[in-house]
Amino acid sequence: MTIQWFPGHMAKARREVTEQLKMVDCVFELLDARIPFSSRNPMIDEVIKDKPRVVLLNKMDMADPRETQKWISYFEKQGIYPVMLDAKNGKNLDKVVKAAEHVTKEKFDRLAAKGLRPRAIRAMIVGIPNVGKSTLINRLAKKSIAKTGNTPGVTKKQQWIKVGKVLELLDTPGILWPKFEDQLVGKKLSLTGAIKDSIVHLDEVAIYGLEFIQKFDLATLNKHYYIDVTEEAPYIELFDAIGKSRGMKNKGGEVDYESVVELVIREIRNAKFGRYTFDRVDELEQDNVNIDEV
Ligand code: GDP
């Protein structure tokens, strides 16, 4: 589903999440492991404040495992507890529960010291659209929960889902907007399927994706499309080679670029080439930007 974000919607979404946060002991901030920086809501720290938090790097099955490790270290260095996850196939779900126990331990120890009876940890999931919030809720609930929470502004009665003995999860995720004001971030969001509408031009998205694979994994690119381009080849040469190899031509016999763009984006979105991480910790650290300031 495409969500159009307007200032009014953004303010309302933020208000709703702030309300939901009052009910929980900890927050699961769900990110796409292929773009842990670009899939973060720009105001997330202001919204979550000092509520105990776990960062979940979802879709790890489509991300580069070495880069995911670097991101795990990165978050640890920031004092944030990270867990890599594949919600679709139910990998590492147990680690999600363990992480919640870890980050709320201090609070529950304090409650116990005051003589309060132990109770389940209450948690909620927050993230931008399409990062896998509903998939994770359904996995943890071990059943299908209706996806009505997915339109900002549409409220429904919220319920707690029991996850084992120790955790209770809010059945409605908090949905916040992506960082769509930055062009490069927009391309990465589109390339990973986080946004499917026309915030960015699709040809630019395809060029970005192809050039990324040309730079980091040229042999795979050549093998995948039965082409033979060099590291220096300009993108138009890549489009021509792929179009010819796949027989994507228009009536005049020329390469049908629109079809090539569509093909390339679809295949990168579904990790048909391989597992790529488009946000690189190295680049972030090189630029010396703080992840929360952008
Ligand atoms: P939401 O908008 O955040 O609730 O996202 P959804 O739960 O609807 O998931 C968006 C898409 O991502 C769906 O097609 C899911 O099947 C897919 N998805 C979710 N988690 C994973 C994952 O860990 N790995 C892969 N490969 N796909 C996932």
mmCIF file of C-alpha atoms and ligand atoms in Angstrom:
data_model
loop_
_atom_site.group_PDB
_atom_site.id
_atom_site.type_symbol
_atom_site.label_atom_id
_atom_site.label_comp_id
_atom_site.label_asym_id
_atom_site.label_seq_id
_atom_site.Cartn_x
_atom_site.Cartn_y
_atom_site.Cartn_z
ATOM 1 C CA MET A 1 0.000 0.000 0.000
ATOM 2 C CA THR A 2 1.265 3.437 -0.860
ATOM 3 C CA ILE A 3 1.022 6.013 1.873
ATOM 4 C CA GLN A 4 1.109 9.659 0.925
ATOM 5 C CA TRP A 5 2.764 11.626 3.688
ATOM 6 C CA PHE A 6 1.649 15.182 4.262
ATOM 7 C CA PRO A 7 2.656 17.405 7.189
ATOM 8 C CA GLY A 8 -0.744 16.772 8.813
ATOM 9 C CA HIS A 9 -0.352 12.996 8.487
ATOM 10 C CA MET A 10 3.167 13.144 9.841
ATOM 11 C CA ALA A 11 2.116 15.114 12.897
ATOM 12 C CA LYS A 12 -0.766 12.713 13.494
ATOM 13 C CA ALA A 13 1.413 9.622 13.061
ATOM 14 C CA ARG A 14 3.879 11.032 15.530
ATOM 15 C CA ARG A 15 1.114 11.807 18.030
ATOM 16 C CA GLU A 16 -0.263 8.279 17.705
ATOM 17 C CA VAL A 17 3.114 6.662 18.252
ATOM 18 C CA THR A 18 3.754 8.935 21.229
ATOM 19 C CA GLU A 19 0.432 7.805 22.740
ATOM 20 C CA GLN A 20 1.191 4.123 22.118
ATOM 21 C CA LEU A 21 4.642 4.525 23.649
ATOM 22 C CA LYS A 22 3.062 5.410 26.978
ATOM 23 C CA MET A 23 1.680 1.875 27.158
ATOM 24 C CA VAL A 24 4.935 -0.017 26.596
ATOM 25 C CA ASP A 25 8.145 -0.878 28.418
ATOM 26 C CA CYS A 26 10.237 -1.140 25.276
ATOM 27 C CA VAL A 27 10.257 -0.355 21.554
ATOM 28 C CA PHE A 28 11.334 -2.505 18.632
ATOM 29 C CA GLU A 29 12.639 -0.146 15.969
ATOM 30 C CA LEU A 30 12.361 -2.130 12.750
ATOM 31 C CA LEU A 31 14.824 -1.300 9.966
ATOM 32 C CA ASP A 32 15.670 -2.841 6.598
ATOM 33 C CA ALA A 33 19.091 -4.515 6.968
ATOM 34 C CA ARG A 34 19.968 -3.452 3.397
ATOM 35 C CA ILE A 35 19.541 0.226 4.323
ATOM 36 C CA PRO A 36 19.756 0.596 8.121
ATOM 37 C CA PHE A 37 20.439 4.307 7.787
ATOM 38 C CA SER A 38 17.961 5.180 5.031
ATOM 39 C CA SER A 39 15.094 3.149 6.501
ATOM 40 C CA ARG A 40 15.210 5.074 9.789
ATOM 41 C CA ASN A 41 12.608 7.680 10.505
ATOM 42 C CA PRO A 42 14.432 11.026 10.766
ATOM 43 C CA MET A 43 12.792 11.940 14.100
ATOM 44 C CA ILE A 44 12.922 8.532 15.726
ATOM 45 C CA ASP A 45 15.132 9.542 18.653
ATOM 46 C CA GLU A 46 12.937 12.505 19.490
ATOM 47 C CA VAL A 47 9.885 10.250 19.396
ATOM 48 C CA ILE A 48 11.288 7.322 21.383
ATOM 49 C CA LYS A 49 13.336 9.476 23.776
ATOM 50 C CA ASP A 50 14.888 7.338 26.520
ATOM 51 C CA LYS A 51 12.411 4.436 26.321
ATOM 52 C CA PRO A 52 14.366 1.143 26.238
ATOM 53 C CA ARG A 53 14.873 0.229 22.579
ATOM 54 C CA VAL A 54 15.973 -2.681 20.398
ATOM 55 C CA VAL A 55 16.965 -2.102 16.760
ATOM 56 C CA LEU A 56 15.806 -4.964 14.546
ATOM 57 C CA LEU A 57 17.666 -5.299 11.239
ATOM 58 C CA ASN A 58 15.005 -7.141 9.260
ATOM 59 C CA LYS A 59 15.280 -8.793 5.817
ATOM 60 C CA MET A 60 18.781 -9.960 6.711
ATOM 61 C CA ASP A 61 18.263 -12.742 4.150
ATOM 62 C CA MET A 62 18.567 -10.096 1.418
ATOM 63 C CA ALA A 63 21.422 -8.057 2.930
ATOM 64 C CA ASP A 64 25.178 -8.616 2.655
ATOM 65 C CA PRO A 65 26.078 -10.629 5.799
ATOM 66 C CA ARG A 66 29.460 -8.882 6.268
ATOM 67 C CA GLU A 67 27.843 -5.469 6.106
ATOM 68 C CA THR A 68 25.127 -6.578 8.530
ATOM 69 C CA GLN A 69 27.870 -7.501 11.018
ATOM 70 C CA LYS A 70 29.355 -4.026 10.622
ATOM 71 C CA TRP A 71 25.961 -2.470 11.295
ATOM 72 C CA ILE A 72 25.532 -4.648 14.380
ATOM 73 C CA SER A 73 28.866 -3.323 15.720
ATOM 74 C CA TYR A 74 27.895 0.200 14.747
ATOM 75 C CA PHE A 75 24.683 0.117 16.785
ATOM 76 C CA GLU A 76 26.425 -1.572 19.700
ATOM 77 C CA LYS A 77 28.963 1.244 19.745
ATOM 78 C CA GLN A 78 26.079 3.697 19.955
ATOM 79 C CA GLY A 79 24.779 1.869 23.010
ATOM 80 C CA ILE A 80 21.798 0.455 21.089
ATOM 81 C CA TYR A 81 20.936 -3.261 21.273
ATOM 82 C CA PRO A 82 20.695 -4.648 17.694
ATOM 83 C CA VAL A 83 19.274 -7.963 16.446
ATOM 84 C CA MET A 84 19.407 -9.158 12.848
ATOM 85 C CA LEU A 85 16.243 -10.792 11.696
ATOM 86 C CA ASP A 86 14.398 -12.547 8.897
ATOM 87 C CA ALA A 87 10.769 -12.111 9.850
ATOM 88 C CA LYS A 88 9.519 -13.736 6.661
ATOM 89 C CA ASN A 89 11.154 -17.053 7.476
ATOM 90 C CA GLY A 90 10.994 -16.647 11.240
ATOM 91 C CA LYS A 91 14.778 -16.527 11.833
ATOM 92 C CA ASN A 92 16.087 -15.123 15.143
ATOM 93 C CA LEU A 93 12.653 -14.534 16.675
ATOM 94 C CA ASP A 94 13.927 -15.910 19.986
ATOM 95 C CA LYS A 95 16.629 -13.237 19.976
ATOM 96 C CA VAL A 96 13.958 -10.548 19.743
ATOM 97 C CA VAL A 97 12.416 -11.719 23.012
ATOM 98 C CA LYS A 98 15.836 -12.018 24.677
ATOM 99 C CA ALA A 99 16.727 -8.503 23.582
ATOM 100 C CA ALA A 100 13.513 -7.137 25.103
ATOM 101 C CA GLU A 101 14.359 -8.865 28.387
ATOM 102 C CA HIS A 102 17.845 -7.402 28.303
ATOM 103 C CA VAL A 103 16.894 -3.774 27.666
ATOM 104 C CA THR A 104 14.095 -3.761 30.258
ATOM 105 C CA LYS A 105 15.992 -5.654 32.962
ATOM 106 C CA GLU A 106 16.910 -2.555 34.931
ATOM 107 C CA LYS A 107 13.303 -1.352 35.038
ATOM 108 C CA PHE A 108 11.938 -4.735 36.097
ATOM 109 C CA ASP A 109 14.657 -5.185 38.718
ATOM 110 C CA ARG A 110 13.640 -1.825 40.142
ATOM 111 C CA LEU A 111 9.975 -2.840 40.202
ATOM 112 C CA ALA A 112 10.862 -6.135 41.876
ATOM 113 C CA ALA A 113 12.923 -4.271 44.502
ATOM 114 C CA LYS A 114 9.808 -2.261 45.314
ATOM 115 C CA GLY A 115 7.997 -5.529 45.887
ATOM 116 C CA LEU A 116 5.875 -5.402 42.718
ATOM 117 C CA ARG A 117 4.809 -8.699 41.223
ATOM 118 C CA PRO A 118 6.545 -9.679 37.982
ATOM 119 C CA ARG A 119 4.510 -9.124 34.811
ATOM 120 C CA ALA A 120 5.058 -9.544 31.067
ATOM 121 C CA ILE A 121 7.188 -7.006 29.207
ATOM 122 C CA ARG A 122 5.005 -4.789 27.046
ATOM 123 C CA ALA A 123 6.447 -3.824 23.692
ATOM 124 C CA MET A 124 5.547 -2.274 20.355
ATOM 125 C CA ILE A 125 7.015 -2.211 16.859
ATOM 126 C CA VAL A 126 7.812 1.056 15.120
ATOM 127 C CA GLY A 127 9.065 1.590 11.581
ATOM 128 C CA ILE A 128 8.551 3.133 8.149
ATOM 129 C CA PRO A 129 6.184 1.356 5.708
ATOM 130 C CA ASN A 130 7.210 -1.993 4.186
ATOM 131 C CA VAL A 131 10.046 -2.857 6.551
ATOM 132 C CA GLY A 132 8.133 -5.954 7.671
ATOM 133 C CA LYS A 133 6.169 -4.795 10.725
ATOM 134 C CA SER A 134 3.044 -6.864 9.970
ATOM 135 C CA THR A 135 5.111 -9.876 8.984
ATOM 136 C CA LEU A 136 6.938 -9.734 12.321
ATOM 137 C CA ILE A 137 3.752 -9.242 14.346
ATOM 138 C CA ASN A 138 2.187 -12.262 12.641
ATOM 139 C CA ARG A 139 5.309 -14.344 13.204
ATOM 140 C CA LEU A 140 5.490 -13.480 16.881
ATOM 141 C CA ALA A 141 1.733 -13.985 17.293
ATOM 142 C CA LYS A 142 1.973 -17.287 15.385
ATOM 143 C CA LYS A 143 -1.190 -16.293 13.553
ATOM 144 C CA SER A 144 -2.486 -13.699 11.123
ATOM 145 C CA ILE A 145 -3.377 -10.338 12.615
ATOM 146 C CA ALA A 146 -5.372 -7.992 10.378
ATOM 147 C CA LYS A 147 -3.289 -5.268 8.760
ATOM 148 C CA THR A 148 -5.660 -2.430 9.610
ATOM 149 C CA GLY A 149 -3.009 -0.541 11.487
ATOM 150 C CA ASN A 150 -1.162 0.227 8.301
ATOM 151 C CA THR A 151 -2.820 3.477 7.372
ATOM 152 C CA PRO A 152 -1.774 6.426 9.478
ATOM 153 C CA GLY A 153 -4.812 8.010 11.016
ATOM 154 C CA VAL A 154 -6.924 4.860 10.940
ATOM 155 C CA THR A 155 -7.371 3.892 14.534
ATOM 156 C CA LYS A 156 -8.631 0.586 15.772
ATOM 157 C CA LYS A 157 -8.971 -0.990 19.150
ATOM 158 C CA GLN A 158 -5.521 -2.006 20.248
ATOM 159 C CA GLN A 159 -4.875 -5.374 21.726
ATOM 160 C CA TRP A 160 -2.011 -7.205 23.308
ATOM 161 C CA ILE A 161 -0.615 -10.315 21.681
ATOM 162 C CA LYS A 162 1.015 -12.801 24.007
ATOM 163 C CA VAL A 163 4.472 -13.868 22.823
ATOM 164 C CA GLY A 164 5.469 -16.769 25.038
ATOM 165 C CA LYS A 165 5.357 -16.058 28.764
ATOM 166 C CA VAL A 166 7.566 -13.000 28.965
ATOM 167 C CA LEU A 167 6.360 -10.639 26.245
ATOM 168 C CA GLU A 168 3.158 -8.877 25.252
ATOM 169 C CA LEU A 169 3.177 -7.067 21.918
ATOM 170 C CA LEU A 170 0.840 -4.289 20.799
ATOM 171 C CA ASP A 171 -0.985 -5.654 17.733
ATOM 172 C CA THR A 172 -0.827 -2.278 15.941
ATOM 173 C CA PRO A 173 2.600 -1.105 14.822
ATOM 174 C CA GLY A 174 3.648 2.528 14.903
ATOM 175 C CA ILE A 175 4.140 3.790 11.357
ATOM 176 C CA LEU A 176 6.454 6.707 10.788
ATOM 177 C CA TRP A 177 7.608 8.371 7.592
ATOM 178 C CA PRO A 178 10.896 7.771 5.784
ATOM 179 C CA LYS A 179 13.615 10.342 5.021
ATOM 180 C CA PHE A 180 12.256 11.174 1.584
ATOM 181 C CA GLU A 181 13.756 14.646 1.306
ATOM 182 C CA ASP A 182 17.209 13.268 0.402
ATOM 183 C CA GLN A 183 17.523 12.106 -3.241
ATOM 184 C CA LEU A 184 20.029 9.327 -2.588
ATOM 185 C CA VAL A 185 18.020 8.002 0.335
ATOM 186 C CA GLY A 186 14.932 8.105 -1.911
ATOM 187 C CA LYS A 187 16.682 5.942 -4.503
ATOM 188 C CA LYS A 188 17.686 3.394 -1.875
ATOM 189 C CA LEU A 189 14.167 3.311 -0.439
ATOM 190 C CA SER A 190 12.782 2.697 -3.914
ATOM 191 C CA LEU A 191 15.390 0.077 -4.787
ATOM 192 C CA THR A 192 14.487 -1.945 -1.693
ATOM 193 C CA GLY A 193 10.727 -1.555 -2.183
ATOM 194 C CA ALA A 194 10.140 0.722 0.793
ATOM 195 C CA ILE A 195 8.546 3.280 -1.512
ATOM 196 C CA LYS A 196 6.903 2.296 -4.755
ATOM 197 C CA ASP A 197 5.503 5.588 -5.935
ATOM 198 C CA SER A 198 7.103 8.304 -7.973
ATOM 199 C CA ILE A 199 8.995 10.312 -5.358
ATOM 200 C CA VAL A 200 12.127 9.476 -7.336
ATOM 201 C CA HIS A 201 12.453 8.786 -11.068
ATOM 202 C CA LEU A 202 12.655 5.082 -11.694
ATOM 203 C CA ASP A 203 15.382 5.436 -14.319
ATOM 204 C CA GLU A 204 17.580 7.100 -11.699
ATOM 205 C CA VAL A 205 16.813 4.291 -9.274
ATOM 206 C CA ALA A 206 17.865 1.688 -11.857
ATOM 207 C CA ILE A 207 21.045 3.620 -12.704
ATOM 208 C CA TYR A 208 21.957 3.849 -9.028
ATOM 209 C CA GLY A 209 21.361 0.112 -8.505
ATOM 210 C CA LEU A 210 23.274 -0.955 -11.610
ATOM 211 C CA GLU A 211 26.221 1.301 -10.844
ATOM 212 C CA PHE A 212 26.320 -0.027 -7.282
ATOM 213 C CA ILE A 213 26.549 -3.625 -8.483
ATOM 214 C CA GLN A 214 28.992 -2.631 -11.234
ATOM 215 C CA LYS A 215 31.244 -1.138 -8.559
ATOM 216 C CA PHE A 216 30.946 -3.837 -5.895
ATOM 217 C CA ASP A 217 30.120 -7.029 -7.781
ATOM 218 C CA LEU A 218 30.875 -6.629 -11.503
ATOM 219 C CA ALA A 219 31.410 -10.336 -12.180
ATOM 220 C CA THR A 220 27.922 -11.159 -10.909
ATOM 221 C CA LEU A 221 26.368 -8.407 -12.998
ATOM 222 C CA ASN A 222 28.027 -9.729 -16.158
ATOM 223 C CA LYS A 223 27.149 -13.313 -15.363
ATOM 224 C CA HIS A 224 23.558 -12.605 -14.431
ATOM 225 C CA TYR A 225 22.746 -10.838 -17.706
ATOM 226 C CA TYR A 226 25.186 -12.683 -19.991
ATOM 227 C CA ILE A 227 26.950 -9.405 -20.733
ATOM 228 C CA ASP A 228 30.557 -8.251 -20.669
ATOM 229 C CA VAL A 229 30.851 -4.674 -19.478
ATOM 230 C CA THR A 230 33.865 -3.104 -17.797
ATOM 231 C CA GLU A 231 34.147 -1.319 -14.481
ATOM 232 C CA GLU A 232 34.298 1.996 -16.315
ATOM 233 C CA ALA A 233 31.386 1.455 -18.698
ATOM 234 C CA PRO A 234 28.849 4.322 -18.529
ATOM 235 C CA TYR A 235 25.323 3.360 -17.489
ATOM 236 C CA ILE A 236 23.929 3.741 -20.986
ATOM 237 C CA GLU A 237 26.242 0.960 -22.078
ATOM 238 C CA LEU A 238 24.893 -1.227 -19.268
ATOM 239 C CA PHE A 239 21.302 -0.534 -20.324
ATOM 240 C CA ASP A 240 22.128 -1.322 -23.968
ATOM 241 C CA ALA A 241 23.941 -4.534 -23.112
ATOM 242 C CA ILE A 242 21.159 -5.772 -20.805
ATOM 243 C CA GLY A 243 18.429 -4.769 -23.275
ATOM 244 C CA LYS A 244 20.137 -6.605 -26.131
ATOM 245 C CA SER A 245 20.927 -9.650 -24.042
ATOM 246 C CA ARG A 246 17.321 -9.916 -22.853
ATOM 247 C CA GLY A 247 15.837 -9.062 -26.270
ATOM 248 C CA MET A 248 14.118 -5.966 -24.893
ATOM 249 C CA LYS A 249 13.591 -3.971 -28.056
ATOM 250 C CA ASN A 250 10.841 -1.713 -29.309
ATOM 251 C CA LYS A 251 9.233 -1.871 -32.761
ATOM 252 C CA GLY A 252 12.048 0.114 -34.334
ATOM 253 C CA GLY A 253 14.535 -2.475 -33.092
ATOM 254 C CA GLU A 254 16.035 -0.169 -30.487
ATOM 255 C CA VAL A 255 16.564 -1.048 -26.849
ATOM 256 C CA ASP A 256 13.395 -0.497 -24.827
ATOM 257 C CA TYR A 257 14.902 1.347 -21.857
ATOM 258 C CA GLU A 258 11.670 1.459 -19.896
ATOM 259 C CA SER A 259 11.510 -2.344 -19.809
ATOM 260 C CA VAL A 260 15.174 -2.574 -18.817
ATOM 261 C CA VAL A 261 14.590 -0.110 -15.953
ATOM 262 C CA GLU A 262 11.612 -2.134 -14.742
ATOM 263 C CA LEU A 263 13.508 -5.428 -14.951
ATOM 264 C CA VAL A 264 16.582 -4.174 -13.142
ATOM 265 C CA ILE A 265 14.605 -2.621 -10.286
ATOM 266 C CA ARG A 266 12.427 -5.703 -9.858
ATOM 267 C CA GLU A 267 15.426 -8.019 -9.772
ATOM 268 C CA ILE A 268 17.414 -5.907 -7.321
ATOM 269 C CA ARG A 269 14.353 -5.480 -5.047
ATOM 270 C CA ASN A 270 13.964 -9.234 -4.882
ATOM 271 C CA ALA A 271 17.692 -9.866 -4.387
ATOM 272 C CA LYS A 272 17.929 -11.824 -7.664
ATOM 273 C CA PHE A 273 21.575 -10.859 -8.174
ATOM 274 C CA GLY A 274 22.789 -11.434 -4.679
ATOM 275 C CA ARG A 275 22.641 -9.867 -1.254
ATOM 276 C CA TYR A 276 23.534 -6.197 -1.212
ATOM 277 C CA THR A 277 23.634 -3.585 1.514
ATOM 278 C CA PHE A 278 23.292 -0.126 0.030
ATOM 279 C CA ASP A 279 23.973 1.840 3.215
ATOM 280 C CA ARG A 280 27.607 1.294 4.183
ATOM 281 C CA VAL A 281 28.883 1.904 7.670
ATOM 282 C CA ASP A 282 32.291 2.804 6.197
ATOM 283 C CA GLU A 283 30.800 5.653 4.180
ATOM 284 C CA LEU A 284 28.809 6.893 7.143
ATOM 285 C CA GLU A 285 31.888 6.928 9.346
ATOM 286 C CA GLN A 286 33.973 8.510 6.574
ATOM 287 C CA ASP A 287 31.522 11.378 6.270
ATOM 288 C CA ASN A 288 31.568 11.569 10.032
ATOM 289 C CA VAL A 289 27.835 12.094 10.204
ATOM 290 C CA ASN A 290 25.908 11.139 13.244
ATOM 291 C CA ILE A 291 23.076 8.856 12.220
ATOM 292 C CA ASP A 292 20.583 10.886 14.211
ATOM 293 C CA GLU A 293 21.496 14.283 12.863
ATOM 294 C CA VAL A 294 20.487 13.680 9.264
HETATM 295 P P1 GDP B 1 4.978 -3.393 6.903
HETATM 296 O O1 GDP B 1 4.414 -2.390 5.959
HETATM 297 O O2 GDP B 1 6.136 -2.833 7.664
HETATM 298 O O3 GDP B 1 3.954 -4.019 7.792
HETATM 299 O O4 GDP B 1 5.635 -4.559 5.994
HETATM 300 P P2 GDP B 1 5.065 -6.013 5.640
HETATM 301 O O5 GDP B 1 5.069 -6.887 6.849
HETATM 302 O O6 GDP B 1 3.799 -5.873 4.899
HETATM 303 O O7 GDP B 1 6.225 -6.542 4.672
HETATM 304 C C1 GDP B 1 6.518 -5.912 3.423
HETATM 305 C C2 GDP B 1 7.110 -6.946 2.482
HETATM 306 O O8 GDP B 1 8.366 -7.395 2.975
HETATM 307 C C3 GDP B 1 6.250 -8.198 2.348
HETATM 308 O O9 GDP B 1 6.284 -8.598 0.993
HETATM 309 C C4 GDP B 1 6.955 -9.221 3.228
HETATM 310 O O10 GDP B 1 6.760 -10.552 2.797
HETATM 311 C C5 GDP B 1 8.391 -8.814 3.057
HETATM 312 N N1 GDP B 1 9.230 -9.187 4.208
HETATM 313 C C6 GDP B 1 9.009 -8.912 5.525
HETATM 314 N N2 GDP B 1 10.017 -9.382 6.289
HETATM 315 C C7 GDP B 1 10.905 -9.975 5.450
HETATM 316 C C8 GDP B 1 12.176 -10.634 5.632
HETATM 317 O O11 GDP B 1 12.722 -10.763 6.732
HETATM 318 N N3 GDP B 1 12.777 -11.098 4.499
HETATM 319 C C9 GDP B 1 12.231 -10.953 3.264
HETATM 320 N N4 GDP B 1 12.907 -11.440 2.216
HETATM 321 N N5 GDP B 1 11.057 -10.336 3.059
HETATM 322 C C10 GDP B 1 10.407 -9.851 4.126
#
